[in-house]
Amino acid sequence: MGEGNFYITTPIFYVNDSPHIGHAYTTILADVLSRYHRLFGEETHFLTGTDEHGLKVQNAAQKRGVTPQEHCDQFVKRFQELWTRLGISNDDFIRTTEMRHKEVVTKVLQDLKDRDLIYQSEYEGWYCVPCERYFMEKDLVDGCCPDCHRPVQRLVEKNYFFRMSRYQQQLIDYINEHPDFIQPANRRTEILGFLRQPLGDLCISRAKSRLTWGIELPFDHDYVTYVWVDALVNYISAIGYLRDDAEFRKWWPVNYHLIGKDILTTHAVYWTTMLFALGLPQPKSIFAHGWWLIDDSKMSKSVGNVVSPMDMADKYGIDALRYYLMAQMTLGQDANFSELSFCLRFNADLANNLGNLLSRVVTMLHKNCGGRIPAAQPLTADENDLTAACRSAAAEMRAGVLNMQLDRGLASIMAALNAANRYFDTMKPWALAKEGRTQELERVLRNTGEALRLCAELLTPVMPSKMAQLRTLLGASDAPLCLAGTETEWFGLQDGAAVGQIETPLFPRIDLSPELKAQLNQMNQAAKAKK
Ligand code: MSP
């Protein structure tokens, strides 16, 4: 991989599903990481897309009286439009029904077949039609599918298999030698545990008698490709594998395959063994995040407890939603999603800590400094805590990005904003104005402005549009974003720059609805009772 290049992927989403917060989370996370890495000066490639083959799409299309391709063409828009709305800066969007993808899947299968890594055999066992998966007797739960709990069919049929078992030891060794390969550490342990059992070969074909909506096997026209094998290849088909070698070498191996923990095995076992078979380097990291829960159960369509990202964004704003999702989840763990916690965090972090301070500074700059940024003055001991908190926020945000601890980085930015509020309240610029101590007043306003600018810079990948507004308000829209090092220059505002007017606050405080107030009371009482 070219040094300084950063390639990141999301899973490709089932085109049939309507996107919910869980899907939006992975994509926003990938977006935020891409934006930080771009600011670090790395050339970045961010890929997302849709998984369009399989029985569910075939059935849904049939029900609607359209062809599967028409169905996909219509439904893919929901994802594409949502990503545009949410400010997602992906460099590419791959659909598995595109020719550029199908060609690569076909070539990969033929290559593996030519090298006897795919063979034909009689399959005898159990098949779950809705999940399109084969199971061994021992995997069934009460005779039903272990995933969807529906009845399975007994099957005896010819199928094609990838010699996955051949790579079991190689995979175990690789995981042991590369501690960052599967992250976080508990997921790595989970996969090593899974690999303690003998690994079987992977059935990669599905009979056309049941499923036609897939990529036909190049060596047997009666079969299509198992949808997971088809889908995983997107990570290399999109960047030019077997099509544009220079492009492919530029990005592969990927820095992060971001996934949810429910699709760890397919990535950490199926995909990695396929890569061994293809003679390709392994991903630098497969990173599994936790789930968004509602009242402690997974947010999912089948449970019927999904929250629509569009609804949240419409109600509270896109940047606020992005911030909440990044700050609320510790990467790798599950997190609870609730409107109440959203509103509380919004009010504390964005409306009070950030927005309110900005309004106070901007108002005073207009009142006392002719709406211009006062000239920079040498720093004094009064600013020690403030500059230290900001310096540490810059260092910790960078570390948070590199170590996948975004919530910690964001917390340190909030700590810096706390320090800025403290500085402002201690220095009492309104009293300095009254007493005519202009030089001190200007110093305080300038330095509080600098802290706001710096925090806005650090927060830009999370809240690109609001932070651009903030920078414009302080006349700093052209200031270069400089996250290249751990030290960020203190004076980034321009002496004499014109300060904008705040028509409406950047983050207007949310008044809790009676329902949310009741929830809050209940929560406070429960907390008191615990004490
Ligand atoms: N199509 C496959 C992925 C193929 S990748 C080669 C798939 N698609 S999916 O649409 O069902 O899920 C996509 C991602 O959304 C997964 O990473 C999954 O973990 C994530 N989420 C779905 N529900 C979720 C939550 N409630 N919380 C967080 N993420 C979850 O699987």
XYZ file of C-alpha atoms and ligand atoms in Angstrom:
562
model
C 0.000 0.000 0.000
C 1.220 3.461 -0.796
C 2.379 5.185 2.397
C -0.022 7.850 3.546
C -2.963 6.159 1.842
C -6.029 5.283 3.854
C -8.758 2.935 2.609
C -11.878 2.333 4.674
C -15.076 0.400 3.966
C -18.543 -0.081 5.430
C -20.473 -3.314 4.934
C -22.601 -3.122 1.826
C -26.207 -2.846 2.973
C -29.053 -5.116 1.916
C -30.811 -2.993 -0.654
C -34.219 -4.279 0.435
C -34.023 -2.994 4.008
C -34.991 0.514 4.910
C -31.969 2.183 6.458
C -32.133 2.704 10.225
C -29.840 4.255 12.823
C -27.740 1.068 13.000
C -26.904 1.332 9.287
C -26.437 5.088 9.476
C -24.035 4.624 12.389
C -21.506 2.478 10.488
C -21.591 4.867 7.562
C -21.258 8.016 9.682
C -18.396 6.395 11.598
C -16.593 5.596 8.345
C -17.265 9.138 7.167
C -15.905 10.703 10.346
C -12.755 8.561 10.241
C -12.229 9.367 6.548
C -12.573 13.076 7.190
C -10.034 12.949 10.036
C -7.570 10.995 7.936
C -7.974 13.494 5.096
C -7.144 16.248 7.588
C -4.090 14.261 8.660
C -2.955 14.739 5.073
C -3.512 11.144 3.977
C -4.991 10.290 0.623
C -8.241 8.600 1.525
C -10.641 6.244 -0.185
C -13.982 5.602 1.458
C -16.198 2.889 -0.008
C -19.791 1.979 0.751
C -22.542 0.379 -1.296
C -25.404 -2.082 -1.509
C -25.746 -5.860 -1.472
C -28.344 -6.519 -4.143
C -28.569 -10.243 -4.893
C -30.462 -12.971 -3.086
C -33.832 -14.450 -2.403
C -35.266 -11.543 -0.434
C -34.784 -9.186 -3.363
C -36.099 -11.799 -5.806
C -39.252 -12.286 -3.715
C -39.832 -8.593 -3.020
C -39.530 -7.777 -6.730
C -41.948 -10.554 -7.639
C -44.466 -9.247 -5.125
C -44.232 -5.757 -6.571
C -44.480 -7.020 -10.141
C -41.124 -5.570 -11.226
C -37.867 -7.214 -12.260
C -35.256 -7.658 -9.503
C -33.018 -5.144 -11.278
C -35.815 -2.553 -11.382
C -36.493 -3.220 -7.734
C -32.827 -2.632 -6.845
C -32.616 0.496 -9.008
C -35.559 1.942 -7.102
C -34.545 0.866 -3.623
C -30.863 1.787 -3.833
C -31.949 5.428 -3.936
C -33.059 5.285 -0.313
C -29.484 4.627 0.734
C -27.909 7.035 -1.707
C -30.264 9.843 -0.760
C -29.828 9.215 2.942
C -26.044 9.343 2.646
C -26.246 12.628 0.764
C -28.555 14.036 3.433
C -26.252 12.924 6.224
C -23.219 14.566 4.619
C -21.446 11.284 3.843
C -18.281 11.919 1.824
C -17.815 8.467 0.265
C -15.484 8.319 -2.723
C -17.294 5.404 -4.327
C -20.576 3.544 -4.040
C -20.606 -0.028 -5.265
C -23.670 -2.033 -6.173
C -23.229 -5.777 -6.543
C -25.388 -5.747 -9.670
C -22.886 -3.535 -11.497
C -20.906 -5.106 -14.321
C -17.552 -4.018 -12.776
C -18.403 -6.155 -9.739
C -19.960 -9.153 -11.462
C -16.950 -9.495 -13.766
C -14.546 -9.697 -10.840
C -16.687 -12.212 -8.916
C -16.813 -14.404 -12.014
C -13.048 -14.194 -12.540
C -12.325 -14.912 -8.874
C -14.516 -18.015 -8.938
C -12.982 -19.272 -12.169
C -9.489 -18.699 -10.800
C -10.252 -20.649 -7.614
C -11.881 -23.431 -9.632
C -8.895 -23.634 -12.024
C -6.590 -24.057 -9.054
C -8.802 -26.758 -7.547
C -9.707 -24.531 -4.606
C -13.351 -24.959 -5.545
C -14.667 -28.496 -6.005
C -17.994 -30.135 -6.572
C -19.554 -32.453 -4.043
C -22.778 -33.952 -2.896
C -24.285 -31.898 -0.103
C -26.451 -33.585 2.418
C -27.885 -31.552 5.253
C -30.213 -28.760 6.211
C -31.032 -25.560 4.387
C -32.772 -22.422 5.594
C -34.545 -20.889 2.592
C -35.049 -17.335 3.974
C -31.419 -17.121 5.177
C -30.065 -18.893 2.080
C -27.742 -20.864 4.345
C -26.782 -24.489 4.849
C -26.478 -25.899 8.357
C -25.131 -29.064 9.907
C -27.430 -31.045 12.164
C -25.472 -29.918 15.232
C -26.006 -26.228 14.408
C -29.821 -26.404 14.453
C -31.732 -25.093 17.452
C -34.770 -27.249 18.221
C -34.636 -28.434 14.637
C -34.866 -24.866 13.313
C -32.507 -22.318 11.797
C -30.173 -20.977 14.507
C -30.421 -17.468 13.023
C -34.063 -16.864 12.116
C -35.600 -19.791 14.075
C -37.722 -20.890 11.145
C -38.025 -24.543 10.009
C -35.223 -25.830 7.752
C -35.412 -28.205 4.748
C -33.589 -31.518 4.394
C -31.529 -31.410 1.217
C -29.402 -33.792 -0.796
C -27.932 -32.007 -3.774
C -24.847 -31.351 -5.819
C -23.034 -28.159 -4.821
C -19.722 -26.362 -5.087
C -17.390 -25.840 -2.154
C -14.457 -23.549 -1.441
C -11.613 -25.339 0.356
C -11.848 -23.059 3.374
C -10.675 -25.740 5.812
C -7.259 -25.731 4.154
C -6.549 -22.255 5.578
C -7.598 -22.839 9.166
C -4.091 -23.060 10.670
C -2.758 -20.243 8.490
C -5.573 -18.025 9.728
C -4.989 -18.901 13.380
C -1.262 -18.154 12.992
C -1.989 -14.888 11.222
C -4.365 -13.728 13.943
C -1.827 -14.644 16.623
C 0.951 -12.773 14.852
C -1.103 -9.633 14.130
C -2.741 -8.272 17.271
C -4.518 -5.445 15.400
C -5.948 -7.664 12.686
C -9.275 -8.328 14.390
C -10.412 -5.584 16.712
C -11.405 -4.980 19.445
C -9.559 -7.683 21.414
C -12.732 -9.471 22.573
C -13.726 -10.077 18.938
C -10.297 -11.496 18.223
C -10.744 -13.909 21.136
C -14.188 -14.823 19.826
C -12.791 -15.745 16.404
C -9.879 -17.695 17.870
C -12.470 -19.594 19.946
C -14.516 -20.312 16.820
C -11.382 -21.604 15.097
C -10.776 -24.156 17.839
C -13.440 -26.315 16.150
C -12.518 -27.895 12.831
C -13.358 -25.477 10.030
C -15.467 -26.980 7.231
C -15.396 -26.051 3.566
C -17.724 -23.276 2.433
C -20.635 -23.999 0.117
C -20.442 -21.204 -2.458
C -23.265 -22.204 -4.823
C -27.038 -21.944 -4.744
C -29.203 -23.985 -7.121
C -31.066 -21.877 -9.662
C -34.134 -23.993 -9.017
C -34.538 -22.013 -5.794
C -32.729 -18.785 -6.501
C -32.000 -17.155 -9.838
C -31.174 -13.617 -8.692
C -27.419 -13.931 -8.305
C -24.158 -14.121 -10.206
C -24.079 -17.271 -12.299
C -21.169 -19.636 -11.666
C -18.882 -19.432 -14.694
C -18.390 -23.193 -14.652
C -21.974 -24.342 -14.076
C -24.976 -22.476 -15.441
C -27.399 -24.204 -13.096
C -26.040 -22.329 -10.094
C -25.597 -18.803 -8.798
C -22.994 -17.605 -6.302
C -23.711 -17.669 -2.577
C -24.609 -14.079 -1.736
C -21.929 -13.623 0.960
C -19.121 -14.680 -1.386
C -20.517 -12.289 -3.982
C -20.839 -9.465 -1.424
C -17.398 -9.756 0.191
C -15.638 -9.398 -3.155
C -17.005 -5.821 -3.369
C -14.084 -4.662 -1.236
C -11.651 -5.482 -4.036
C -13.827 -5.265 -7.148
C -14.530 -1.599 -6.404
C -10.863 -0.624 -6.268
C -9.815 -2.253 -9.499
C -8.850 -5.850 -8.672
C -8.093 -7.663 -11.960
C -9.024 -4.455 -13.794
C -6.711 -1.633 -12.767
C -3.633 -2.930 -11.035
C -2.174 0.456 -10.120
C -5.412 1.561 -8.490
C -5.748 -1.732 -6.677
C -2.182 -1.592 -5.325
C -2.766 1.990 -4.245
C -5.521 1.017 -1.801
C -5.123 -2.634 -0.899
C -4.708 -3.815 1.859
C -7.598 -1.914 3.357
C -6.928 -0.053 6.631
C -10.333 -0.774 8.139
C -13.216 -2.998 7.250
C -15.793 -1.491 9.610
C -18.532 -3.958 10.443
C -21.134 -4.684 13.104
C -20.382 -7.570 15.447
C -23.124 -9.722 13.876
C -21.153 -10.123 10.657
C -17.776 -10.888 12.173
C -17.467 -14.536 11.090
C -18.198 -13.834 7.451
C -15.463 -11.195 7.436
C -12.895 -12.697 9.788
C -13.181 -16.269 8.456
C -14.841 -16.490 5.025
C -13.261 -13.353 3.594
C -9.809 -13.810 5.086
C -9.529 -17.415 3.848
C -10.677 -16.293 0.395
C -7.893 -13.699 0.450
C -5.339 -16.374 1.397
C -6.582 -18.461 -1.522
C -6.258 -15.496 -3.878
C -2.739 -14.793 -2.610
C -3.719 -11.285 -1.509
C -2.547 -9.456 1.647
C -4.942 -9.445 4.582
C -6.819 -6.313 5.719
C -4.849 -4.277 8.242
C -7.846 -4.395 10.499
C -11.355 -5.797 10.658
C -13.071 -3.662 13.266
C -16.410 -4.775 14.718
C -18.510 -2.179 16.486
C -21.332 -2.978 18.890
C -25.057 -2.593 18.426
C -27.406 0.240 19.037
C -29.946 -1.036 21.500
C -33.371 0.260 22.395
C -34.319 -0.647 25.934
C -31.522 -3.211 25.885
C -32.551 -5.098 22.746
C -30.964 -4.741 19.315
C -32.504 -2.176 17.046
C -33.731 -4.181 14.079
C -36.541 -4.372 11.602
C -37.646 -7.801 12.802
C -38.007 -6.557 16.400
C -39.861 -3.507 15.048
C -38.033 -0.980 17.222
C -36.086 0.888 14.572
C -35.410 4.613 14.742
C -35.259 6.403 11.420
C -32.137 8.504 10.951
C -34.093 10.849 8.684
C -36.647 11.538 11.433
C -33.933 12.302 13.990
C -32.066 14.501 11.515
C -35.262 16.373 10.595
C -36.087 16.990 14.219
C -32.689 17.862 15.652
C -30.331 18.453 12.742
C -27.843 16.298 10.903
C -24.693 17.432 12.673
C -26.252 16.939 16.091
C -27.215 13.395 15.131
C -23.679 12.688 13.894
C -22.224 14.078 17.107
C -24.553 12.055 19.337
C -23.790 8.792 17.544
C -20.038 9.340 17.768
C -19.970 10.581 21.362
C -22.481 8.140 22.809
C -20.936 4.866 21.663
C -17.639 3.534 22.986
C -16.307 1.743 19.945
C -16.668 -2.003 20.316
C -19.354 -1.897 22.998
C -23.141 -1.773 22.655
C -24.884 1.518 23.376
C -28.433 2.471 24.194
C -30.177 4.856 21.870
C -32.841 7.053 23.386
C -34.338 10.387 22.485
C -33.911 11.502 26.087
C -30.168 10.829 26.161
C -29.942 12.549 22.776
C -31.627 15.694 24.102
C -29.633 15.751 27.332
C -26.339 15.427 25.510
C -27.380 17.997 22.924
C -28.272 20.547 25.579
C -25.190 19.939 27.719
C -22.506 19.669 25.029
C -23.779 21.550 22.018
C -26.316 24.121 23.227
C -24.573 25.096 26.491
C -20.912 24.271 26.367
C -20.300 25.203 22.735
C -23.228 27.225 21.345
C -23.845 29.450 24.331
C -20.184 30.418 24.679
C -20.028 31.234 20.985
C -23.090 33.500 21.270
C -21.616 35.313 24.254
C -18.277 35.915 22.537
C -19.820 37.031 19.252
C -22.229 39.401 21.030
C -19.387 40.988 23.019
C -17.191 41.322 19.933
C -19.956 43.304 18.257
C -20.644 45.400 21.317
C -17.060 46.193 22.257
C -14.749 45.577 19.326
C -16.707 46.921 16.348
C -17.475 43.382 15.173
C -13.786 42.689 14.461
C -11.378 40.108 15.850
C -9.021 41.959 18.245
C -5.292 41.725 17.578
C -3.389 38.812 19.120
C -1.530 39.637 22.356
C 1.161 37.675 24.142
C -0.329 34.919 26.268
C -0.241 35.306 30.061
C -0.560 32.959 33.018
C -4.340 33.507 32.856
C -4.445 31.448 29.690
C -2.344 28.554 30.973
C -5.228 26.222 31.783
C -7.080 27.143 28.625
C -4.212 26.537 26.228
C -3.236 23.328 28.054
C -6.803 21.975 27.797
C -6.930 22.816 24.086
C -3.528 21.298 23.393
C -4.561 18.140 25.153
C -7.866 18.050 23.220
C -5.920 18.212 19.939
C -3.588 15.402 21.025
C -6.379 13.237 22.419
C -8.636 13.659 19.417
C -5.793 12.555 17.184
C -5.091 9.580 19.444
C -8.830 8.843 19.578
C -8.911 8.573 15.802
C -5.780 6.441 15.569
C -6.841 4.119 18.405
C -10.541 3.997 17.525
C -11.616 5.783 20.693
C -13.567 8.637 19.215
C -15.746 9.085 22.283
C -12.641 9.788 24.384
C -11.356 12.323 21.890
C -14.715 14.077 21.827
C -14.870 14.114 25.629
C -11.503 15.885 25.717
C -12.833 18.538 23.313
C -15.782 19.046 25.649
C -13.266 19.383 28.508
C -11.451 22.077 26.516
C -14.746 23.918 25.986
C -15.418 23.637 29.705
C -12.037 25.242 30.282
C -12.967 27.998 27.825
C -16.227 28.660 29.694
C -14.308 28.731 32.967
C -11.758 31.169 31.560
C -14.499 33.435 30.235
C -16.424 33.395 33.530
C -13.295 33.944 35.623
C -11.977 36.797 33.499
C -15.422 38.486 33.440
C -15.001 40.392 30.160
C -18.306 42.230 30.798
C -16.736 43.757 33.939
C -13.543 44.608 32.014
C -15.733 46.418 29.461
C -17.470 48.388 32.175
C -14.167 49.385 33.720
C -12.755 50.418 30.354
C -9.885 47.882 30.543
C -9.924 47.497 26.786
C -6.634 45.692 26.293
C -7.526 42.958 28.777
C -11.023 42.720 27.385
C -9.652 42.209 23.869
C -7.220 39.583 25.094
C -9.993 37.600 26.741
C -12.319 37.765 23.753
C -9.546 36.859 21.345
C -8.404 33.891 23.382
C -11.898 32.570 23.982
C -12.480 32.938 20.239
C -9.280 31.007 19.561
C -10.405 28.174 21.831
C -13.726 28.034 20.000
C -12.003 28.053 16.631
C -9.639 25.299 17.634
C -12.411 23.110 19.044
C -14.441 23.744 15.889
C -11.468 22.571 13.855
C -11.197 19.414 15.893
C -14.941 18.816 15.610
C -15.188 19.515 11.874
C -15.125 15.842 10.739
C -18.008 15.087 13.100
C -20.092 18.217 12.412
C -18.822 19.548 9.082
C -21.585 21.974 8.350
C -22.127 23.554 11.793
C -18.390 23.893 12.379
C -17.961 25.607 9.014
C -20.674 28.061 10.145
C -18.851 28.624 13.408
C -15.581 29.326 11.661
C -17.290 31.727 9.261
C -18.879 33.555 12.187
C -15.412 34.148 13.611
C -14.125 35.271 10.237
C -11.930 32.174 10.015
C -13.524 30.250 7.193
C -10.310 30.345 5.173
C -8.020 29.347 8.020
C -6.388 26.071 7.087
C -7.502 23.087 9.111
C -4.327 21.790 10.605
C -4.568 18.511 12.407
C -1.332 17.322 10.877
C 0.593 17.308 14.135
C -0.170 16.947 17.800
C 0.580 20.661 18.332
C -1.992 22.994 16.917
C -1.069 26.635 16.501
C -2.915 28.802 18.980
C -3.471 31.912 16.907
C -5.557 30.874 13.910
C -7.992 33.798 13.804
C -7.104 36.862 11.742
C -6.458 40.217 13.434
C -9.283 42.517 12.351
C -11.384 39.829 10.625
C -15.084 40.707 10.416
C -17.284 38.766 12.826
C -20.661 37.506 11.565
C -24.089 37.942 13.139
C -25.840 35.096 14.895
C -29.355 35.100 13.463
C -30.365 31.892 15.252
C -28.184 30.074 17.755
C -25.978 27.370 16.248
C -27.581 24.745 18.491
C -30.863 26.090 19.918
C -31.610 24.522 23.286
C -34.155 21.692 23.155
C -37.162 22.084 25.446
C -37.960 18.591 26.644
C -41.459 17.382 25.730
C -43.705 16.476 28.704
C -43.092 12.813 27.864
C -39.310 13.217 27.972
C -39.567 15.301 31.157
C -41.494 12.467 32.786
C -38.807 10.006 31.664
C -36.124 12.255 33.104
C -37.919 12.487 36.451
C -38.251 8.743 36.562
C -34.567 8.338 35.770
C -33.544 10.832 38.466
C -35.732 9.134 41.036
C -34.333 5.718 40.173
C -30.812 7.133 40.536
C -31.688 8.627 43.933
C -33.213 5.346 45.129
C -30.005 3.526 44.203
C -27.840 5.814 46.358
N -25.221 -7.194 3.377
C -24.603 -7.608 4.589
C -23.168 -7.129 4.655
C -22.290 -7.574 3.520
S -20.691 -6.878 3.657
C -19.795 -7.651 2.499
C -25.381 -7.048 5.799
N -26.136 -5.998 5.566
S -27.086 -5.293 6.649
O -27.714 -4.229 5.926
O -27.934 -6.232 7.282
O -26.182 -4.745 7.806
C -25.176 -3.832 7.575
C -24.537 -3.359 8.853
O -25.475 -2.706 9.715
C -23.907 -4.480 9.690
O -22.591 -4.094 10.012
C -24.728 -4.512 10.932
O -23.958 -4.858 12.032
C -25.181 -3.067 11.027
N -26.319 -2.956 11.909
C -27.591 -3.417 11.715
N -28.298 -3.183 12.868
C -27.519 -2.601 13.808
C -27.721 -1.995 15.074
N -28.866 -2.054 15.705
N -26.686 -1.318 15.634
C -25.487 -1.132 14.980
N -25.275 -1.675 13.791
C -26.172 -2.618 13.279
O -25.226 -7.571 6.873
